[in-house]
Short mmCIF file of C-alpha atoms in Angstrom, two decimals:
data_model
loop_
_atom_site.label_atom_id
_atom_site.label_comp_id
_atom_site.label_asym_id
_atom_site.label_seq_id
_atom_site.Cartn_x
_atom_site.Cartn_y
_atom_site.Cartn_z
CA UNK C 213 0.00 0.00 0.00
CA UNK C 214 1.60 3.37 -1.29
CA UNK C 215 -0.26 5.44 1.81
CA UNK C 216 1.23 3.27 4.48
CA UNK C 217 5.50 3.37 4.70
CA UNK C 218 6.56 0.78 7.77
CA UNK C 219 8.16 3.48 10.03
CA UNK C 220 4.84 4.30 11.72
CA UNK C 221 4.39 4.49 15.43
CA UNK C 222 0.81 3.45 15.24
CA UNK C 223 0.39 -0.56 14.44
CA UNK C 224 -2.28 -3.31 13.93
CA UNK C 225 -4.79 -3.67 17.56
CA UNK C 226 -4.37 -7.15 18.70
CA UNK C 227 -7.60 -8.55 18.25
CA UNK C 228 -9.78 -5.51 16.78
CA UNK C 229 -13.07 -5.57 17.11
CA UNK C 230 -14.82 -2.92 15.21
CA UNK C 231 -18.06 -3.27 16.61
CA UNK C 232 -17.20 -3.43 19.84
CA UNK C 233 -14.87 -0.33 19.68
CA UNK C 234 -17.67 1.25 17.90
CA UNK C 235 -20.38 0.60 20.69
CA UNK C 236 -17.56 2.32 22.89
CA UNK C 237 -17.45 5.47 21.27
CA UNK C 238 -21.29 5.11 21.12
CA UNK C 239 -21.10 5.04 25.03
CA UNK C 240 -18.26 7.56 24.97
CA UNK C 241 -20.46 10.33 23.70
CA UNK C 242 -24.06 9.83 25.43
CA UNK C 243 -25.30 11.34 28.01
CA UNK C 244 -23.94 14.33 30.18
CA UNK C 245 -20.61 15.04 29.01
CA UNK C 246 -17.91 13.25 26.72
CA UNK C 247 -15.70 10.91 27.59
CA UNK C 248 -12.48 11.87 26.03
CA UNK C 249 -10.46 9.29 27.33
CA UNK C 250 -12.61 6.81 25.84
CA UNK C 251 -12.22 7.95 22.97
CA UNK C 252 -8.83 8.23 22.74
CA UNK C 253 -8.19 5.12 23.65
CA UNK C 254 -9.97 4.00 21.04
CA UNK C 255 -8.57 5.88 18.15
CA UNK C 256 -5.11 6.41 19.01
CA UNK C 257 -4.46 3.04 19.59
CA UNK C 258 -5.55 1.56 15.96
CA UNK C 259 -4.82 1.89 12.35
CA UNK C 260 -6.03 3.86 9.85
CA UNK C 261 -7.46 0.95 8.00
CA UNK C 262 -8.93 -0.36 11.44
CA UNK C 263 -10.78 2.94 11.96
CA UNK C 264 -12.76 2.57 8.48
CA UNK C 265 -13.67 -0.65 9.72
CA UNK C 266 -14.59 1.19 12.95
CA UNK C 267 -16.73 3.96 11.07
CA UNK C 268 -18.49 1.21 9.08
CA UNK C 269 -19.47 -0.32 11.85
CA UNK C 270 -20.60 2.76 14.21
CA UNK C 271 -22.49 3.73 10.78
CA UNK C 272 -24.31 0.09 10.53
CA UNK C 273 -25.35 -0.15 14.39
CA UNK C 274 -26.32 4.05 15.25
CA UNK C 275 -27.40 4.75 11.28
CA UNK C 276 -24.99 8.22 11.53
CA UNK C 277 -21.54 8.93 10.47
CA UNK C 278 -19.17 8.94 13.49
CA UNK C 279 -17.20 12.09 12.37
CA UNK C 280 -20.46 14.28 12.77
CA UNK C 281 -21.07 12.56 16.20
CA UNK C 282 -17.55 13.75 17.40
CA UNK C 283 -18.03 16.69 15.38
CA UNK C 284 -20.75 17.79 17.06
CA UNK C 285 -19.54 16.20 20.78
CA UNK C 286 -15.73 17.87 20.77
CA UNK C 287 -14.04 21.26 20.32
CA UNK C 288 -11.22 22.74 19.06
CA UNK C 289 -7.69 21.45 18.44
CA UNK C 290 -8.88 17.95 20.19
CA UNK C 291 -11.31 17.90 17.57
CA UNK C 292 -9.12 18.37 14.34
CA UNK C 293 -6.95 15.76 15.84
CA UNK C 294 -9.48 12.98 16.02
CA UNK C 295 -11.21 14.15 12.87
CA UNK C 296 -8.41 13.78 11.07
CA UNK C 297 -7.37 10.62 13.07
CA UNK C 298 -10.65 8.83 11.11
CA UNK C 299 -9.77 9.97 7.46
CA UNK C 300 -7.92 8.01 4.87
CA UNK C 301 -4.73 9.66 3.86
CA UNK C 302 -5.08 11.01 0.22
CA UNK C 303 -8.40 12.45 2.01
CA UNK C 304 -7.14 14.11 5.02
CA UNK C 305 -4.15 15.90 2.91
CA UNK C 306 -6.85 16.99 0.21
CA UNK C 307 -9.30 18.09 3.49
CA UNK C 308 -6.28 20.36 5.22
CA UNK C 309 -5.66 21.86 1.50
CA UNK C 310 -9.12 22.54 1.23
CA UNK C 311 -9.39 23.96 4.60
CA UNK C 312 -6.00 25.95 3.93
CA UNK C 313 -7.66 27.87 0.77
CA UNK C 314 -11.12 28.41 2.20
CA UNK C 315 -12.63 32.05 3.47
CA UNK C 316 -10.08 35.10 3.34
CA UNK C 317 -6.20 34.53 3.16
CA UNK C 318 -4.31 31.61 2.24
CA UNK C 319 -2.36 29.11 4.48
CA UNK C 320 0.79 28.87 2.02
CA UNK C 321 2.69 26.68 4.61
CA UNK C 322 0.51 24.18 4.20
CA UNK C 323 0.35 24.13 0.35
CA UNK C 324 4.27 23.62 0.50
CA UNK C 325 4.34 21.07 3.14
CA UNK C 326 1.98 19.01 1.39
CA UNK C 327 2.80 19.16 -1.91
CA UNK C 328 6.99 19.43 -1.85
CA UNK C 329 6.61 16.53 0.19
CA UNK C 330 3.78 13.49 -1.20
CA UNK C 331 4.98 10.88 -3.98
CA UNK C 332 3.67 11.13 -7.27
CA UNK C 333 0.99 7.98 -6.49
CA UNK C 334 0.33 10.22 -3.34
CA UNK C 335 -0.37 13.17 -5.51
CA UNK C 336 -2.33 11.46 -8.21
CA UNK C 337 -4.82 9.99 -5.12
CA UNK C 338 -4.82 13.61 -3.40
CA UNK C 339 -5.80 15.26 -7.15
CA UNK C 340 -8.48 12.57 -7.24
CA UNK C 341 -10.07 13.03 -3.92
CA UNK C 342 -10.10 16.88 -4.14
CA UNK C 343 -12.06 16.58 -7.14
CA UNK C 344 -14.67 13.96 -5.63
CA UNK C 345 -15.02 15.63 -2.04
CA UNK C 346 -14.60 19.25 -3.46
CA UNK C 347 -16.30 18.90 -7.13
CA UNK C 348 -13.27 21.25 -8.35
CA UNK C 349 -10.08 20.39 -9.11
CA UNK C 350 -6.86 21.19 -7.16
CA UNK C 351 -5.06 22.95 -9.68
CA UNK C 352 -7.66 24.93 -10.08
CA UNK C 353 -8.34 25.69 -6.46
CA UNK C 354 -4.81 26.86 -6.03
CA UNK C 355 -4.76 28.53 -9.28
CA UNK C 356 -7.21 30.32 -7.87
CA UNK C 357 -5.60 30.98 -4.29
CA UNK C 358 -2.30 31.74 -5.07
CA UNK C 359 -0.08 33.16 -7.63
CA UNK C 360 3.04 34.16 -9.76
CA UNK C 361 5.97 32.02 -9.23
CA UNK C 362 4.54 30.21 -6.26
CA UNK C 363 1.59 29.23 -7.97
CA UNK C 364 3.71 27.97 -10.76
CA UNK C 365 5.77 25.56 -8.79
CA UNK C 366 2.61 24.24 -7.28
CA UNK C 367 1.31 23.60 -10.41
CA UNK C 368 3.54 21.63 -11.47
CA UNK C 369 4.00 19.96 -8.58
CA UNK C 370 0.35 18.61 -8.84
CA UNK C 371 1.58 17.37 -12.38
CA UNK C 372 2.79 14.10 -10.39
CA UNK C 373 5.47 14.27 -13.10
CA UNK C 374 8.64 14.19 -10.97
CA UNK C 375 11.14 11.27 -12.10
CA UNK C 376 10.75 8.54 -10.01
CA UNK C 377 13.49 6.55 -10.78
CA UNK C 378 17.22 6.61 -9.65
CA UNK C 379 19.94 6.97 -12.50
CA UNK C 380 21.97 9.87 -12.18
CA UNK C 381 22.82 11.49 -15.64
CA UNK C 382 26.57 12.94 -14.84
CA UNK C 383 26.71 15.27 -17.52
CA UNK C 384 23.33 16.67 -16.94
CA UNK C 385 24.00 17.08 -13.04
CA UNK C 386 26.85 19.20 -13.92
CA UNK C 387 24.26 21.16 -16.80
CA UNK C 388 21.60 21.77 -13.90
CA UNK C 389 23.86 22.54 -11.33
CA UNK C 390 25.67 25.44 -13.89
CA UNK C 391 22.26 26.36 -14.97
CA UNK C 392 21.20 27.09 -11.44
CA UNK C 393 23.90 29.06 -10.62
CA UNK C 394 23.85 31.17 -13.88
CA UNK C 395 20.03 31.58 -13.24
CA UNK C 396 20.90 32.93 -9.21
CA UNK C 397 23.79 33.92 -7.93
CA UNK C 398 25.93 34.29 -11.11
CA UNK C 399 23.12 37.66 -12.42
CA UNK C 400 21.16 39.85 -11.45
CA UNK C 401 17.74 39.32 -10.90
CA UNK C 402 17.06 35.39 -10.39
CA UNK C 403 15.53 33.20 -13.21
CA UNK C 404 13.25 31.29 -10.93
CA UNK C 405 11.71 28.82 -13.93
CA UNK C 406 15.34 27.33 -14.11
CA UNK C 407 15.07 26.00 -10.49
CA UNK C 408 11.22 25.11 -11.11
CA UNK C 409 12.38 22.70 -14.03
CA UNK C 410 14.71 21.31 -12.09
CA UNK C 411 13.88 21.16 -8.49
CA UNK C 412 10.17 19.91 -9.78
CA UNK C 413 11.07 17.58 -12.42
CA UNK C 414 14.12 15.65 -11.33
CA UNK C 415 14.77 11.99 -9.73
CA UNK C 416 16.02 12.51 -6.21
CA UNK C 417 19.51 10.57 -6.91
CA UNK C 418 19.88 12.84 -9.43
CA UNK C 419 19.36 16.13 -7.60
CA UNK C 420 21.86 14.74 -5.07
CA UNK C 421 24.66 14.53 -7.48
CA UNK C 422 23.70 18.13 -9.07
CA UNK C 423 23.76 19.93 -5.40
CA UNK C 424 26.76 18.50 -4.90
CA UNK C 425 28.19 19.91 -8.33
CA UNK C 426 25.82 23.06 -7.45
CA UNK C 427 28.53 23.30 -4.05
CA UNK C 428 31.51 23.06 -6.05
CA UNK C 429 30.76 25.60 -8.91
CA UNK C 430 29.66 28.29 -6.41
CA UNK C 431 31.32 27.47 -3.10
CA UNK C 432 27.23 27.91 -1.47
CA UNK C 433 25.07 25.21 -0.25
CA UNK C 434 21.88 25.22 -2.65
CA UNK C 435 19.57 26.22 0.22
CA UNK C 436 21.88 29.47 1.31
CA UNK C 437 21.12 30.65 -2.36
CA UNK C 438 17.85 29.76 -2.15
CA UNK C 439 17.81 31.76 0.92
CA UNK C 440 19.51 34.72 -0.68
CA UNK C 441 18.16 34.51 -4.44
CA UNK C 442 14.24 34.52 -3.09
CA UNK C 443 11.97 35.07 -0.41
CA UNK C 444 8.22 34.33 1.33
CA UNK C 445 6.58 31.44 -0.21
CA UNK C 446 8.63 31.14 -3.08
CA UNK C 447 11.44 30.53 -1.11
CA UNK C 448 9.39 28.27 1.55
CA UNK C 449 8.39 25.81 -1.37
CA UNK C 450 11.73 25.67 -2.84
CA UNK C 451 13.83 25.00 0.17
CA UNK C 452 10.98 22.33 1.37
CA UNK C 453 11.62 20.58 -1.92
CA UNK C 454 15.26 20.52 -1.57
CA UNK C 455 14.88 19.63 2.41
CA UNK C 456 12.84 16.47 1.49
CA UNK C 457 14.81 15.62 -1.40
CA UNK C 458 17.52 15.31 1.29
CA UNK C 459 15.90 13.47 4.33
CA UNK C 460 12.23 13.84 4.17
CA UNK C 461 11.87 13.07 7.86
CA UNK C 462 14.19 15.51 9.07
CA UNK C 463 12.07 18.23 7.23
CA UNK C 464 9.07 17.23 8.88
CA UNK C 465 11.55 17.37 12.46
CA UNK C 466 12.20 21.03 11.47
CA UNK C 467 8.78 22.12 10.81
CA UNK C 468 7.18 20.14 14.36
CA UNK C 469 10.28 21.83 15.99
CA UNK C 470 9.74 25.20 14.36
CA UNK C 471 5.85 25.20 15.09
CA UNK C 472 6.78 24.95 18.89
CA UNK C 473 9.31 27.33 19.35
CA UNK C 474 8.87 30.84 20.08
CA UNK C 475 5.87 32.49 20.92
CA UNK C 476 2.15 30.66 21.30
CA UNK C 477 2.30 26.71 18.79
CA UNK C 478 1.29 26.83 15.45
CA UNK C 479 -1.27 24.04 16.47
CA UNK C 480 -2.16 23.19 12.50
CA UNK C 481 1.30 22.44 11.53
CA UNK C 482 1.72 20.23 14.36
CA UNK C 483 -1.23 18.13 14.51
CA UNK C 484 -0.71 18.23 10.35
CA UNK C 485 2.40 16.86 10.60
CA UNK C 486 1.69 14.25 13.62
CA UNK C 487 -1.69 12.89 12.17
CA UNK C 488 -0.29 12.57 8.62
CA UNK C 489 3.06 10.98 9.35
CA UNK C 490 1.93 8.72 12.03
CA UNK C 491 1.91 5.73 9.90
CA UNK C 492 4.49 6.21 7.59
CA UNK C 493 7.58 7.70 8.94
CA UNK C 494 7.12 9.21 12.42
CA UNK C 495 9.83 6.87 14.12
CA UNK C 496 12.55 8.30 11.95
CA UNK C 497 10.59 11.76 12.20
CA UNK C 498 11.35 11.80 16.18
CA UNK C 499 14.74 9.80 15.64
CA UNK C 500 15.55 12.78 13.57
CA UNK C 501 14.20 15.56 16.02
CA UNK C 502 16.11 14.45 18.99
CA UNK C 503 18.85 14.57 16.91
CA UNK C 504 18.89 17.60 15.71
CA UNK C 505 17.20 19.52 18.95
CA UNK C 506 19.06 16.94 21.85
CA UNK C 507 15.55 16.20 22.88
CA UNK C 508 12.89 14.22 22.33
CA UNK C 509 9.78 14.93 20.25
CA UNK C 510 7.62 13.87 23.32
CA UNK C 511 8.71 15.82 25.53
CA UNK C 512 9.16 18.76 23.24
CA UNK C 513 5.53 18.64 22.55
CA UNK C 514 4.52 17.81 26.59
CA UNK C 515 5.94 21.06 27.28
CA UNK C 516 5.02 23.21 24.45
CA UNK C 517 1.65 22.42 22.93
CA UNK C 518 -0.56 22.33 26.13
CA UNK C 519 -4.15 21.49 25.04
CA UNK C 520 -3.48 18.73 21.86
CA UNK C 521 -0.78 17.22 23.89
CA UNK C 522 -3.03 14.71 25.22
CA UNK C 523 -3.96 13.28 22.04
CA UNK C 524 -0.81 13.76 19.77
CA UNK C 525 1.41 12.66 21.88
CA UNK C 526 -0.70 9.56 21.61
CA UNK C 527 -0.12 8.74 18.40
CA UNK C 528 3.55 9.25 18.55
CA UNK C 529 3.79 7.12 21.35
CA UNK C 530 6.91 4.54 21.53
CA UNK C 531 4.85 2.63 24.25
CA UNK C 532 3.42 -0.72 22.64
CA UNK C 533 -0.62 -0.42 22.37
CA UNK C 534 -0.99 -3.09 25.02
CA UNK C 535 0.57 -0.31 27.41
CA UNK C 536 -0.80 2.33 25.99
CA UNK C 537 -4.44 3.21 27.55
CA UNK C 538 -3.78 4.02 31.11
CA UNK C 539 -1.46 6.90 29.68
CA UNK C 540 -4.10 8.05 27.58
CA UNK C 541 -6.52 8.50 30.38
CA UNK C 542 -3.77 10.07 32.05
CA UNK C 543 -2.55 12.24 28.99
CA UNK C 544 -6.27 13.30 28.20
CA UNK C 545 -6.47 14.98 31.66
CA UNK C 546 -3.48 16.99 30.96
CA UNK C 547 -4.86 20.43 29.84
CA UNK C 548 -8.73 19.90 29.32
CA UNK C 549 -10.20 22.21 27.85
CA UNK C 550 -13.29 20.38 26.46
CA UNK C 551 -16.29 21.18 29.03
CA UNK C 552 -18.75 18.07 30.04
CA UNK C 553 -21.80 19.30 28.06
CA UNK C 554 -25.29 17.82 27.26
CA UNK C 555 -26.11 16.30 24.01
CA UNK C 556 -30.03 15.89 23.44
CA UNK C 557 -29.37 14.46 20.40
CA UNK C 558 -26.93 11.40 20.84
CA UNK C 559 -29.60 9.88 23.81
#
């Protein structure tokens, strides 16, 4: 399965029951109050594919969709975190680019970390489902939402064109690395379609070799001239494709660690980053962060993210799901801000 890499820190419930874990989130939500625990320990502690079983089921035996249950039952960023916890992949990514281009303003961080950073097969699915859930396209939503440069890179990005394969051409390296430089730092003015055709288009073996030649002929790391040749999103969505070209996880490190530090979280980014890489290649994610920051990803986000702590740190738990529910019960107490309220309707 493309969607699912085998670095994930969520795995397979020893003997799932979807019916039964469906009747608990029934239970979960009636009456005075939610039971947030309860729900977590339900969802954080299965699969992706387990949880469309799960939805099935809750759909079969109450006759409504469990996302508008908890919709309507939870608040805030506990909400977007088991919302997205129930999507497929391809369907979440296409929701968060939906909800980055809807109402005024644009959320160009998450355009770049989505797109610079999905396989072509990933891409393809993410085009697909836009168009289904959305009854648009995606080009033409960002077309739409964005623009010059940045909007061209994009584009093409949503092409799913990239080379996927892994010969280096030598000679052509040493082309695209000269044509970089004579496009940036060698002139005035930067010719930015010279890095789109080959930043965008390019097998990743290949774009190894040609910022290595791109080092020698100028003496600069490609990302410093990036830095210096370009700014705001066009700069963002170049240096994210070069960053994952080089070690996709430890992009993903950066942008947790950067969405933490400073003043207040940037609470989309992270639970973005946690609920989409969970099964794929969080274990090298945090492997990566505590290399980089000398500390671990769990305890980065304990201390910094307050409220969705109890939930995210769930799902990038190292504890083995047998161990896992006591600490949710005692994770979900940690900042609480959902209120015990009555729902007429789920009685």
């Amino acid at each position: 399965n493309e969607q699912i890499g085998n670095r994930g820190t969520v795995t397979e419930a020893a003997g799932f029951d979807a019916a039964a874990d469906a009747q608990k989130l029934r239970g979960a939500m009636k009456g005075t109050g939610t039971d947030e625990a309860a729900i977590i320990d339900v969802l954080a502690h299965r699969t992706i594919a387990q949880r469309q079983r799960i939805k099935e089921a809750y759909k079969q035996t109450v006759g409504k969709e469990l996302a508008d249950d908890l919709s309507s039952e939870l608040s805030g960023n506990f909400k977007s975190v088991v919302l997205g916890l129930l999507m497929l992949a391809p369907v979440y990514d296409a929701y968060e680019l939906r909800n980055a281009m809807k109402g005024a303003g644009t959320e160009e961080a998450c355009l770049t970390d989505i797109l610079a950073s999905r396989s072509n097969n990933e891409i393809k699915t993410i085009n697909e489902v836009y168009k289904r859930e959305y009854g648009k396209t995606l080009e033409d939503a960002v077309s739409g939402d964005t623009s010059g440069m940045f909007k061209r890179v994009l584009v093409s990005l949503l092409t799913a064109g990239r080379d996927e394969g892994d010969k280096v051409d030598d000679a052509l390296a040493v082309q695209d690395a000269k044509d970089i430089y004579e496009a940036g730092e060698a002139r005035w003015g930067t010719d930015e379609v010279k890095f789109l055709t080959v930043l965008c288009v390019r097998n990743r073996n290949h774009l190894l070799r040609v910022f290595q030649e791109y080092q020698k002929i100028s003496g600069k790391d490609i990302e410093a001239s990036i830095k210096s040749e370009m700014s705001g999103s066009l700069e963002d969505v170049f240096l994210a494709i070069v960053k994952c070209i080089k070690n996709k996880p430890a992009f993903f490190a950066e942008r947790l660690y950067k969405s933490m530090k400073g003043l207040g979280t940037t609470d989309s980014v992270l639970i973005r980053i946690m609920v989409a890489r969970a099964e794929i290649d969080m274990l090298d994610i945090k492997s990566q962060f505590q290399k980089m920051y000398g500390k671990t990803l769990h305890s980065f986000i304990k201390v910094r993210a307050g409220d969705i702590e109890k939930c995210v740190v769930l799902v990038s738990a190292d504890v083995t799901l047998g161990q896992r529910s006591d600490m949710s019960t005692h994770i979900c107490q940690l900042g609480n801000k959902n209120k015990p309220r009555k729902n007429e309707e789920l009685k």
